[in-house]
Amino acid sequence: TSEDNDSFREILETHNAKRSSRYGWQQQATMDAKEAERTLRIEAGERDMKRRRALGNGDAGALVAVTDGSGTEDGVGAPLRFTKFKAKNELYYPPDGLAPSAAEMQAMVQGPPKETV
């Protein structure tokens, strides 16, 4: 019914608000990385358009640059970029917390103390 839907929507909004307040830094880091990549692509496109205008200027007999298709002037592709953080689905991959200390790791390896009943 509509009452059930409203109740569920309220619960879902409350949960999403708590999650975004707790893990907002992760979402912000992902959004910042996407925005930086988008900016780089726009700048690369603008540089390419300027270069084409400088080479051609719309003339039929204009000089055309021959490239190897890599998109760079020297033929060497851009170096690989690695990201440190990748946002994952929080349902299956909860965010990582602090790494366990050496004492905690030793306790996990050892297990609980043995007892005789």
mmCIF file of N, CA and C in Angstrom:
data_model
loop_
_atom_site.group_PDB
_atom_site.id
_atom_site.type_symbol
_atom_site.label_atom_id
_atom_site.label_comp_id
_atom_site.label_asym_id
_atom_site.label_seq_id
_atom_site.Cartn_x
_atom_site.Cartn_y
_atom_site.Cartn_z
ATOM 1 N N THR A 1 0.839 -1.184 0.000
ATOM 2 C CA THR A 1 0.000 0.000 0.000
ATOM 3 C C THR A 1 0.883 1.245 0.000
ATOM 4 N N SER A 2 0.240 2.367 -0.127
ATOM 5 C CA SER A 2 0.998 3.622 -0.172
ATOM 6 C C SER A 2 1.635 3.930 1.184
ATOM 7 N N GLU A 3 0.980 3.520 2.279
ATOM 8 C CA GLU A 3 1.560 3.739 3.607
ATOM 9 C C GLU A 3 2.840 2.934 3.775
ATOM 10 N N ASP A 4 2.834 1.697 3.292
ATOM 11 C CA ASP A 4 4.038 0.871 3.362
ATOM 12 C C ASP A 4 5.158 1.484 2.526
ATOM 13 N N ASN A 5 4.811 1.960 1.340
ATOM 14 C CA ASN A 5 5.811 2.576 0.467
ATOM 15 C C ASN A 5 6.406 3.821 1.112
ATOM 16 N N ASP A 6 5.570 4.651 1.736
ATOM 17 C CA ASP A 6 6.059 5.849 2.408
ATOM 18 C C ASP A 6 6.979 5.496 3.573
ATOM 19 N N SER A 7 6.569 4.480 4.346
ATOM 20 C CA SER A 7 7.377 4.046 5.475
ATOM 21 C C SER A 7 8.736 3.532 4.997
ATOM 22 N N PHE A 8 8.722 2.713 3.958
ATOM 23 C CA PHE A 8 9.970 2.180 3.411
ATOM 24 C C PHE A 8 10.849 3.307 2.864
ATOM 25 N N ARG A 9 10.240 4.276 2.187
ATOM 26 C CA ARG A 9 10.996 5.390 1.633
ATOM 27 C C ARG A 9 11.673 6.186 2.750
ATOM 28 N N GLU A 10 10.960 6.423 3.865
ATOM 29 C CA GLU A 10 11.535 7.145 4.998
ATOM 30 C C GLU A 10 12.718 6.388 5.596
ATOM 31 N N ILE A 11 12.558 5.078 5.758
ATOM 32 C CA ILE A 11 13.646 4.258 6.304
ATOM 33 C C ILE A 11 14.853 4.301 5.381
ATOM 34 N N LEU A 12 14.590 4.189 4.089
ATOM 35 C CA LEU A 12 15.668 4.204 3.105
ATOM 36 C C LEU A 12 16.387 5.554 3.078
ATOM 37 N N GLU A 13 15.650 6.644 3.170
ATOM 38 C CA GLU A 13 16.261 7.973 3.198
ATOM 39 C C GLU A 13 17.122 8.153 4.447
ATOM 40 N N THR A 14 16.640 7.674 5.589
ATOM 41 C CA THR A 14 17.402 7.767 6.832
ATOM 42 C C THR A 14 18.695 6.965 6.714
ATOM 43 N N HIS A 15 18.587 5.753 6.183
ATOM 44 C CA HIS A 15 19.768 4.900 6.018
ATOM 45 C C HIS A 15 20.775 5.547 5.069
ATOM 46 N N ASN A 16 20.313 6.072 3.952
ATOM 47 C CA ASN A 16 21.208 6.708 2.981
ATOM 48 C C ASN A 16 21.875 7.943 3.565
ATOM 49 N N ALA A 17 21.156 8.705 4.377
ATOM 50 C CA ALA A 17 21.733 9.893 5.007
ATOM 51 C C ALA A 17 22.833 9.499 5.990
ATOM 52 N N LYS A 18 22.605 8.453 6.787
ATOM 53 C CA LYS A 18 23.618 7.991 7.731
ATOM 54 C C LYS A 18 24.842 7.469 6.987
ATOM 55 N N ARG A 19 24.609 6.717 5.926
ATOM 56 C CA ARG A 19 25.715 6.144 5.161
ATOM 57 C C ARG A 19 26.538 7.245 4.498
ATOM 58 N N SER A 20 25.867 8.251 3.939
ATOM 59 C CA SER A 20 26.616 9.326 3.277
ATOM 60 C C SER A 20 27.377 10.176 4.292
ATOM 61 N N SER A 21 26.835 10.323 5.505
ATOM 62 C CA SER A 21 27.575 11.084 6.511
ATOM 63 C C SER A 21 28.783 10.295 7.010
ATOM 64 N N ARG A 22 28.671 8.987 7.049
ATOM 65 C CA ARG A 22 29.765 8.159 7.535
ATOM 66 C C ARG A 22 30.844 7.941 6.474
ATOM 67 N N TYR A 23 30.421 7.677 5.246
ATOM 68 C CA TYR A 23 31.369 7.330 4.185
ATOM 69 C C TYR A 23 31.408 8.372 3.075
ATOM 70 N N GLY A 24 31.047 9.580 3.400
ATOM 71 C CA GLY A 24 31.025 10.638 2.393
ATOM 72 C C GLY A 24 32.387 10.916 1.786
ATOM 73 N N TRP A 25 33.440 10.740 2.565
ATOM 74 C CA TRP A 25 34.790 10.993 2.051
ATOM 75 C C TRP A 25 35.128 10.051 0.910
ATOM 76 N N GLN A 26 34.626 8.806 0.956
ATOM 77 C CA GLN A 26 34.889 7.861 -0.135
ATOM 78 C C GLN A 26 34.174 8.302 -1.405
ATOM 79 N N GLN A 27 32.919 8.667 -1.247
ATOM 80 C CA GLN A 27 32.153 9.109 -2.404
ATOM 81 C C GLN A 27 32.759 10.381 -2.978
ATOM 82 N N GLN A 28 33.226 11.270 -2.124
ATOM 83 C CA GLN A 28 33.828 12.517 -2.595
ATOM 84 C C GLN A 28 35.130 12.237 -3.342
ATOM 85 N N ALA A 29 35.927 11.298 -2.837
ATOM 86 C CA ALA A 29 37.181 10.951 -3.509
ATOM 87 C C ALA A 29 36.906 10.391 -4.899
ATOM 88 N N THR A 30 35.892 9.573 -5.024
ATOM 89 C CA THR A 30 35.543 9.007 -6.326
ATOM 90 C C THR A 30 35.047 10.094 -7.271
ATOM 91 N N MET A 31 34.216 10.983 -6.763
ATOM 92 C CA MET A 31 33.689 12.063 -7.605
ATOM 93 C C MET A 31 34.820 12.997 -8.037
ATOM 94 N N ASP A 32 35.769 13.293 -7.132
ATOM 95 C CA ASP A 32 36.900 14.149 -7.476
ATOM 96 C C ASP A 32 37.752 13.513 -8.562
ATOM 97 N N ALA A 33 37.977 12.209 -8.465
ATOM 98 C CA ALA A 33 38.789 11.516 -9.467
ATOM 99 C C ALA A 33 38.094 11.540 -10.827
ATOM 100 N N LYS A 34 36.791 11.321 -10.836
ATOM 101 C CA LYS A 34 36.049 11.351 -12.100
ATOM 102 C C LYS A 34 36.068 12.750 -12.708
ATOM 103 N N GLU A 35 35.934 13.768 -11.870
ATOM 104 C CA GLU A 35 35.954 15.146 -12.369
ATOM 105 C C GLU A 35 37.326 15.504 -12.927
ATOM 106 N N ALA A 36 38.388 15.048 -12.260
ATOM 107 C CA ALA A 36 39.743 15.316 -12.758
ATOM 108 C C ALA A 36 39.964 14.636 -14.108
ATOM 109 N N GLU A 37 39.492 13.413 -14.246
ATOM 110 C CA GLU A 37 39.634 12.705 -15.525
ATOM 111 C C GLU A 37 38.836 13.406 -16.614
ATOM 112 N N ARG A 38 37.665 13.857 -16.286
ATOM 113 C CA ARG A 38 36.823 14.570 -17.264
ATOM 114 C C ARG A 38 37.510 15.861 -17.709
ATOM 115 N N THR A 39 38.100 16.583 -16.765
ATOM 116 C CA THR A 39 38.810 17.819 -17.090
ATOM 117 C C THR A 39 39.997 17.546 -18.009
ATOM 118 N N LEU A 40 40.739 16.465 -17.717
ATOM 119 C CA LEU A 40 41.879 16.108 -18.564
ATOM 120 C C LEU A 40 41.424 15.772 -19.986
ATOM 121 N N ARG A 41 40.316 15.075 -20.106
ATOM 122 C CA ARG A 41 39.813 14.723 -21.436
ATOM 123 C C ARG A 41 39.379 15.970 -22.207
ATOM 124 N N ILE A 42 38.743 16.894 -21.523
ATOM 125 C CA ILE A 42 38.315 18.131 -22.183
ATOM 126 C C ILE A 42 39.527 18.912 -22.661
ATOM 127 N N GLU A 43 40.547 19.029 -21.795
ATOM 128 C CA GLU A 43 41.758 19.751 -22.178
ATOM 129 C C GLU A 43 42.460 19.083 -23.359
ATOM 130 N N ALA A 44 42.503 17.759 -23.370
ATOM 131 C CA ALA A 44 43.132 17.039 -24.477
ATOM 132 C C ALA A 44 42.352 17.279 -25.771
ATOM 133 N N GLY A 45 41.046 17.294 -25.677
ATOM 134 C CA GLY A 45 40.223 17.559 -26.856
ATOM 135 C C GLY A 45 40.433 18.967 -27.391
ATOM 136 N N GLU A 46 40.558 19.939 -26.489
ATOM 137 C CA GLU A 46 40.797 21.320 -26.914
ATOM 138 C C GLU A 46 42.161 21.451 -27.590
ATOM 139 N N ARG A 47 43.193 20.774 -27.032
ATOM 140 C CA ARG A 47 44.516 20.812 -27.652
ATOM 141 C C ARG A 47 44.474 20.194 -29.049
ATOM 142 N N ASP A 48 43.738 19.104 -29.184
ATOM 143 C CA ASP A 48 43.629 18.440 -30.482
ATOM 144 C C ASP A 48 42.928 19.342 -31.494
ATOM 145 N N MET A 49 41.877 20.034 -31.071
ATOM 146 C CA MET A 49 41.164 20.942 -31.977
ATOM 147 C C MET A 49 42.071 22.096 -32.412
ATOM 148 N N LYS A 50 42.852 22.662 -31.483
ATOM 149 C CA LYS A 50 43.768 23.747 -31.834
ATOM 150 C C LYS A 50 44.818 23.268 -32.833
ATOM 151 N N ARG A 51 45.332 22.061 -32.621
ATOM 152 C CA ARG A 51 46.344 21.525 -33.521
ATOM 153 C C ARG A 51 45.756 21.302 -34.919
ATOM 154 N N ARG A 52 44.523 20.789 -34.972
ATOM 155 C CA ARG A 52 43.885 20.570 -36.276
ATOM 156 C C ARG A 52 43.641 21.896 -36.999
ATOM 157 N N ARG A 53 43.216 22.907 -36.235
ATOM 158 C CA ARG A 53 42.993 24.217 -36.853
ATOM 159 C C ARG A 53 44.302 24.796 -37.385
ATOM 160 N N ALA A 54 45.376 24.614 -36.619
ATOM 161 C CA ALA A 54 46.671 25.135 -37.047
ATOM 162 C C ALA A 54 47.169 24.414 -38.295
ATOM 163 N N LEU A 55 46.897 23.124 -38.401
ATOM 164 C CA LEU A 55 47.351 22.355 -39.551
ATOM 165 C C LEU A 55 46.496 22.614 -40.784
ATOM 166 N N GLY A 56 45.188 22.659 -40.590
ATOM 167 C CA GLY A 56 44.302 22.697 -41.744
ATOM 168 C C GLY A 56 43.741 24.046 -42.110
ATOM 169 N N ASN A 57 43.214 24.749 -41.176
ATOM 170 C CA ASN A 57 42.517 26.020 -41.406
ATOM 171 C C ASN A 57 41.410 25.885 -42.449
ATOM 172 N N GLY A 58 40.903 24.695 -42.664
ATOM 173 C CA GLY A 58 39.759 24.513 -43.560
ATOM 174 C C GLY A 58 40.081 24.513 -45.041
ATOM 175 N N ASP A 59 41.354 24.586 -45.449
ATOM 176 C CA ASP A 59 41.704 24.579 -46.872
ATOM 177 C C ASP A 59 41.609 23.155 -47.422
ATOM 178 N N ALA A 60 41.230 23.064 -48.706
ATOM 179 C CA ALA A 60 41.113 21.755 -49.337
ATOM 180 C C ALA A 60 42.484 21.118 -49.526
ATOM 181 N N GLY A 61 43.500 21.912 -49.830
ATOM 182 C CA GLY A 61 44.831 21.377 -50.051
ATOM 183 C C GLY A 61 45.731 21.555 -48.846
ATOM 184 N N ALA A 62 45.166 21.499 -47.658
ATOM 185 C CA ALA A 62 45.935 21.768 -46.446
ATOM 186 C C ALA A 62 46.876 20.610 -46.121
ATOM 187 N N LEU A 63 47.903 20.917 -45.384
ATOM 188 C CA LEU A 63 48.875 19.941 -44.948
ATOM 189 C C LEU A 63 48.247 19.098 -43.843
ATOM 190 N N VAL A 64 48.378 17.783 -43.945
ATOM 191 C CA VAL A 64 47.789 16.879 -42.963
ATOM 192 C C VAL A 64 48.912 16.135 -42.262
ATOM 193 N N ALA A 65 48.869 16.086 -40.951
ATOM 194 C CA ALA A 65 49.887 15.375 -40.185
ATOM 195 C C ALA A 65 49.577 13.887 -40.179
ATOM 196 N N VAL A 66 50.599 13.079 -40.391
ATOM 197 C CA VAL A 66 50.451 11.629 -40.363
ATOM 198 C C VAL A 66 50.947 11.146 -39.009
ATOM 199 N N THR A 67 50.105 10.398 -38.303
ATOM 200 C CA THR A 67 50.488 9.887 -36.987
ATOM 201 C C THR A 67 50.317 8.381 -36.961
ATOM 202 N N ASP A 68 50.792 7.769 -35.928
ATOM 203 C CA ASP A 68 50.660 6.319 -35.781
ATOM 204 C C ASP A 68 49.364 5.924 -35.074
ATOM 205 N N GLY A 69 48.509 6.882 -34.769
ATOM 206 C CA GLY A 69 47.216 6.595 -34.147
ATOM 207 C C GLY A 69 47.258 6.553 -32.636
ATOM 208 N N SER A 70 48.404 6.833 -32.036
ATOM 209 C CA SER A 70 48.485 6.789 -30.582
ATOM 210 C C SER A 70 47.895 8.040 -29.936
ATOM 211 N N GLY A 71 47.727 9.104 -30.725
ATOM 212 C CA GLY A 71 47.148 10.330 -30.198
ATOM 213 C C GLY A 71 48.170 11.277 -29.617
ATOM 214 N N THR A 72 49.444 10.946 -29.720
ATOM 215 C CA THR A 72 50.485 11.832 -29.220
ATOM 216 C C THR A 72 51.425 12.198 -30.358
ATOM 217 N N GLU A 73 52.154 13.255 -30.165
ATOM 218 C CA GLU A 73 53.046 13.729 -31.226
ATOM 219 C C GLU A 73 54.248 12.819 -31.422
ATOM 220 N N ASP A 74 54.782 12.268 -30.336
ATOM 221 C CA ASP A 74 55.987 11.457 -30.467
ATOM 222 C C ASP A 74 55.697 9.975 -30.668
ATOM 223 N N GLY A 75 54.432 9.588 -30.696
ATOM 224 C CA GLY A 75 54.060 8.198 -30.936
ATOM 225 C C GLY A 75 54.064 7.324 -29.705
ATOM 226 N N VAL A 76 54.428 7.877 -28.567
ATOM 227 C CA VAL A 76 54.442 7.112 -27.333
ATOM 228 C C VAL A 76 53.126 7.358 -26.616
ATOM 229 N N GLY A 77 52.474 6.302 -26.225
ATOM 230 C CA GLY A 77 51.201 6.437 -25.533
ATOM 231 C C GLY A 77 51.378 7.005 -24.143
ATOM 232 N N ALA A 78 50.291 7.462 -23.572
ATOM 233 C CA ALA A 78 50.325 8.017 -22.216
ATOM 234 C C ALA A 78 50.647 6.900 -21.228
ATOM 235 N N PRO A 79 51.383 7.212 -20.167
ATOM 236 C CA PRO A 79 51.687 6.177 -19.178
ATOM 237 C C PRO A 79 50.417 5.733 -18.459
ATOM 238 N N LEU A 80 50.449 4.513 -17.961
ATOM 239 C CA LEU A 80 49.297 3.992 -17.238
ATOM 240 C C LEU A 80 49.108 4.763 -15.943
ATOM 241 N N ARG A 81 47.854 5.008 -15.605
ATOM 242 C CA ARG A 81 47.544 5.681 -14.348
ATOM 243 C C ARG A 81 46.852 4.680 -13.438
ATOM 244 N N PHE A 82 47.348 4.580 -12.233
ATOM 245 C CA PHE A 82 46.763 3.671 -11.269
ATOM 246 C C PHE A 82 46.103 4.487 -10.171
ATOM 247 N N THR A 83 44.940 4.049 -9.731
ATOM 248 C CA THR A 83 44.260 4.737 -8.647
ATOM 249 C C THR A 83 44.386 3.902 -7.390
ATOM 250 N N LYS A 84 44.494 4.586 -6.281
ATOM 251 C CA LYS A 84 44.664 3.910 -5.008
ATOM 252 C C LYS A 84 43.324 3.424 -4.456
ATOM 253 N N PHE A 85 42.273 4.147 -4.726
ATOM 254 C CA PHE A 85 40.973 3.852 -4.133
ATOM 255 C C PHE A 85 39.945 3.587 -5.210
ATOM 256 N N LYS A 86 39.125 2.586 -5.030
ATOM 257 C CA LYS A 86 38.045 2.282 -5.964
ATOM 258 C C LYS A 86 36.792 2.029 -5.135
ATOM 259 N N ALA A 87 35.763 2.828 -5.351
ATOM 260 C CA ALA A 87 34.515 2.655 -4.616
ATOM 261 C C ALA A 87 33.864 1.349 -5.035
ATOM 262 N N LYS A 88 33.387 0.602 -4.082
ATOM 263 C CA LYS A 88 32.736 -0.676 -4.359
ATOM 264 C C LYS A 88 31.327 -0.642 -3.783
ATOM 265 N N ASN A 89 30.550 -1.589 -4.182
ATOM 266 C CA ASN A 89 29.206 -1.726 -3.681
ATOM 267 C C ASN A 89 29.272 -2.032 -2.188
ATOM 268 N N GLU A 90 28.674 -1.200 -1.373
ATOM 269 C CA GLU A 90 28.771 -1.364 0.068
ATOM 270 C C GLU A 90 27.978 -2.558 0.586
ATOM 271 N N LEU A 91 27.070 -3.081 -0.228
ATOM 272 C CA LEU A 91 26.309 -4.250 0.196
ATOM 273 C C LEU A 91 27.220 -5.463 0.305
ATOM 274 N N TYR A 92 28.115 -5.636 -0.660
ATOM 275 C CA TYR A 92 29.002 -6.790 -0.678
ATOM 276 C C TYR A 92 30.406 -6.470 -0.178
ATOM 277 N N TYR A 93 30.832 -5.233 -0.294
ATOM 278 C CA TYR A 93 32.179 -4.848 0.088
ATOM 279 C C TYR A 93 32.121 -3.695 1.091
ATOM 280 N N PRO A 94 32.030 -4.006 2.389
ATOM 281 C CA PRO A 94 31.992 -2.904 3.361
ATOM 282 C C PRO A 94 33.323 -2.150 3.348
ATOM 283 N N PRO A 95 33.309 -0.860 3.657
ATOM 284 C CA PRO A 95 34.549 -0.082 3.650
ATOM 285 C C PRO A 95 35.562 -0.625 4.666
ATOM 286 N N ASP A 96 36.819 -0.563 4.294
ATOM 287 C CA ASP A 96 37.874 -1.037 5.185
ATOM 288 C C ASP A 96 38.113 -0.025 6.290
ATOM 289 N N GLY A 97 38.437 -0.534 7.468
ATOM 290 C CA GLY A 97 38.751 0.340 8.585
ATOM 291 C C GLY A 97 40.256 0.377 8.787
ATOM 292 N N LEU A 98 40.662 0.571 10.022
ATOM 293 C CA LEU A 98 42.077 0.575 10.345
ATOM 294 C C LEU A 98 42.626 -0.844 10.265
ATOM 295 N N ALA A 99 43.865 -0.975 9.883
ATOM 296 C CA ALA A 99 44.504 -2.285 9.822
ATOM 297 C C ALA A 99 44.718 -2.793 11.249
ATOM 298 N N PRO A 100 44.560 -4.109 11.458
ATOM 299 C CA PRO A 100 44.767 -4.637 12.811
ATOM 300 C C PRO A 100 46.233 -4.516 13.230
ATOM 301 N N SER A 101 46.434 -4.334 14.523
ATOM 302 C CA SER A 101 47.793 -4.214 15.048
ATOM 303 C C SER A 101 48.433 -5.598 15.076
ATOM 304 N N ALA A 102 49.710 -5.643 15.397
ATOM 305 C CA ALA A 102 50.434 -6.914 15.455
ATOM 306 C C ALA A 102 49.837 -7.823 16.535
ATOM 307 N N ALA A 103 49.469 -7.253 17.676
ATOM 308 C CA ALA A 103 48.880 -8.047 18.762
ATOM 309 C C ALA A 103 47.528 -8.617 18.332
ATOM 310 N N GLU A 104 46.725 -7.827 17.630
ATOM 311 C CA GLU A 104 45.427 -8.308 17.156
ATOM 312 C C GLU A 104 45.590 -9.406 16.113
ATOM 313 N N MET A 105 46.581 -9.249 15.235
ATOM 314 C CA MET A 105 46.840 -10.289 14.228
ATOM 315 C C MET A 105 47.261 -11.588 14.912
ATOM 316 N N GLN A 106 48.105 -11.477 15.943
ATOM 317 C CA GLN A 106 48.553 -12.672 16.667
ATOM 318 C C GLN A 106 47.372 -13.347 17.352
ATOM 319 N N ALA A 107 46.461 -12.563 17.920
ATOM 320 C CA ALA A 107 45.283 -13.125 18.578
ATOM 321 C C ALA A 107 44.380 -13.817 17.566
ATOM 322 N N MET A 108 44.263 -13.262 16.356
ATOM 323 C CA MET A 108 43.436 -13.899 15.330
ATOM 324 C C MET A 108 44.053 -15.214 14.873
ATOM 325 N N VAL A 109 45.369 -15.260 14.779
ATOM 326 C CA VAL A 109 46.050 -16.478 14.350
ATOM 327 C C VAL A 109 45.935 -17.548 15.419
ATOM 328 N N GLN A 110 46.114 -17.139 16.671
ATOM 329 C CA GLN A 110 46.078 -18.083 17.788
ATOM 330 C C GLN A 110 44.663 -18.594 18.037
ATOM 331 N N GLY A 111 43.683 -17.766 17.904
ATOM 332 C CA GLY A 111 42.308 -18.152 18.182
ATOM 333 C C GLY A 111 41.995 -17.972 19.660
ATOM 334 N N PRO A 112 40.783 -18.336 20.061
ATOM 335 C CA PRO A 112 40.410 -18.170 21.459
ATOM 336 C C PRO A 112 41.188 -19.170 22.338
ATOM 337 N N PRO A 113 41.343 -18.853 23.636
ATOM 338 C CA PRO A 113 42.068 -19.785 24.523
ATOM 339 C C PRO A 113 41.319 -21.104 24.655
ATOM 340 N N LYS A 114 42.095 -22.186 24.722
ATOM 341 C CA LYS A 114 41.513 -23.523 24.840
ATOM 342 C C LYS A 114 41.097 -23.786 26.290
ATOM 343 N N GLU A 115 40.005 -24.493 26.425
ATOM 344 C CA GLU A 115 39.549 -24.826 27.778
ATOM 345 C C GLU A 115 38.989 -26.246 27.783
ATOM 346 N N THR A 116 39.081 -26.889 28.879
ATOM 347 C CA THR A 116 38.580 -28.245 29.045
ATOM 348 C C THR A 116 37.303 -28.182 29.862
ATOM 349 N N VAL A 117 36.291 -28.889 29.394
ATOM 350 C CA VAL A 117 34.995 -28.849 30.070
ATOM 351 C C VAL A 117 34.745 -30.126 30.792
#
